[in-house]
Short mmCIF file of C-alpha atoms in Angstrom, two decimals:
data_model
loop_
_atom_site.label_atom_id
_atom_site.label_comp_id
_atom_site.label_asym_id
_atom_site.label_seq_id
_atom_site.Cartn_x
_atom_site.Cartn_y
_atom_site.Cartn_z
CA UNK A 112 -6.61 -11.11 8.00
CA UNK A 113 -6.76 -8.65 5.15
CA UNK A 114 -4.15 -8.59 2.43
CA UNK A 115 -2.19 -5.42 1.88
CA UNK A 116 -4.28 -4.71 -1.22
CA UNK A 117 -7.54 -5.12 0.71
CA UNK A 118 -6.22 -2.85 3.46
CA UNK A 119 -5.18 -0.24 0.93
CA UNK A 120 -8.53 -0.32 -0.87
CA UNK A 121 -10.34 -0.04 2.48
CA UNK A 122 -8.19 2.99 3.24
CA UNK A 123 -9.20 4.61 -0.04
CA UNK A 124 -12.86 3.91 0.74
CA UNK A 125 -12.52 5.45 4.21
CA UNK A 126 -10.73 8.47 2.80
CA UNK A 127 -13.48 8.88 0.22
CA UNK A 128 -15.99 9.07 3.07
CA UNK A 129 -13.87 11.69 4.84
CA UNK A 130 -12.60 9.34 7.56
CA UNK A 131 -8.91 10.16 7.22
CA UNK A 132 -7.94 8.73 10.59
CA UNK A 133 -9.24 5.27 9.66
CA UNK A 134 -7.71 5.61 6.21
CA UNK A 135 -4.29 6.27 7.71
CA UNK A 136 -4.63 3.28 10.05
CA UNK A 137 -5.45 1.03 7.10
CA UNK A 138 -2.52 2.44 5.12
CA UNK A 139 -0.19 1.61 8.00
CA UNK A 140 -1.65 -1.92 8.07
CA UNK A 141 -0.87 -2.28 4.36
CA UNK A 142 2.69 -1.04 4.89
CA UNK A 143 3.20 -3.39 7.83
CA UNK A 144 1.88 -6.35 5.85
CA UNK A 145 4.26 -5.76 2.94
CA UNK A 146 7.18 -5.17 5.31
CA UNK A 147 6.43 -8.46 7.10
CA UNK A 148 6.30 -10.31 3.79
CA UNK A 149 9.63 -8.80 2.75
CA UNK A 150 11.17 -9.73 6.09
CA UNK A 151 9.92 -13.32 5.77
CA UNK A 152 11.38 -13.60 2.28
CA UNK A 153 14.72 -12.27 3.50
CA UNK A 154 14.80 -14.67 6.44
CA UNK A 155 14.16 -17.73 4.26
CA UNK A 156 16.72 -16.58 1.70
CA UNK A 157 14.33 -15.81 -1.17
CA UNK A 158 16.13 -12.79 -2.60
CA UNK A 159 13.85 -12.44 -5.62
CA UNK A 160 10.67 -12.37 -3.52
CA UNK A 161 12.33 -10.07 -0.98
CA UNK A 162 13.25 -7.64 -3.76
CA UNK A 163 9.68 -7.68 -5.11
CA UNK A 164 8.20 -7.04 -1.68
CA UNK A 165 10.68 -4.27 -0.89
CA UNK A 166 9.90 -2.60 -4.23
CA UNK A 167 6.19 -2.90 -3.42
CA UNK A 168 6.86 -1.43 0.03
CA UNK A 169 8.64 1.47 -1.65
CA UNK A 170 5.60 2.15 -3.87
CA UNK A 171 3.16 1.90 -0.97
CA UNK A 172 5.35 4.25 1.06
CA UNK A 173 5.40 6.77 -1.80
CA UNK A 174 1.62 6.53 -2.14
CA UNK A 175 1.15 6.96 1.61
CA UNK A 176 3.42 9.99 1.61
CA UNK A 177 1.45 11.46 -1.30
CA UNK A 178 -1.81 10.97 0.61
CA UNK A 179 -0.42 12.43 3.84
CA UNK A 180 1.03 15.47 2.13
CA UNK A 181 -2.12 15.85 -0.02
CA UNK A 182 -0.30 16.66 -3.24
CA UNK A 183 -3.60 17.03 -5.05
CA UNK A 184 -2.37 14.89 -7.94
CA UNK A 185 -3.86 11.67 -9.19
CA UNK A 186 -1.79 9.25 -7.14
CA UNK A 187 -2.22 5.51 -7.68
CA UNK A 188 -4.77 3.79 -5.49
CA UNK A 189 -3.17 0.40 -4.86
CA UNK A 190 -0.43 -2.02 -5.84
CA UNK A 191 -1.74 -5.45 -6.77
CA UNK A 192 -0.03 -8.73 -5.93
CA UNK A 193 1.12 -8.90 -9.55
CA UNK A 194 2.78 -5.50 -8.98
CA UNK A 195 0.22 -3.61 -11.08
CA UNK A 196 -0.81 -0.22 -9.81
CA UNK A 197 -4.46 0.75 -10.02
CA UNK A 198 -6.00 4.18 -9.79
CA UNK A 199 -9.40 5.08 -8.40
CA UNK A 200 -12.17 5.76 -10.86
CA UNK A 201 -12.48 9.43 -11.61
CA UNK A 202 -8.87 10.16 -10.64
#
């Protein structure tokens, strides 16, 4: 199973090739993965991890919205596990 970061990067690759449908599917996979991780953290009572995952979900959601609305700006490409945000080369 891919991590959310791998799913997101695969989405960017698909989008770069013009396959927006596949890109959107991969973005939804990334969102679902982060949501599941946040839910798991909440259920086991790990508030710190839950907060981190929910903040990451918020960033991924914002990036997905930017891609879907095609703002034309240089939106970040992915959110790493260490919460760093990377941008595609040439962006």
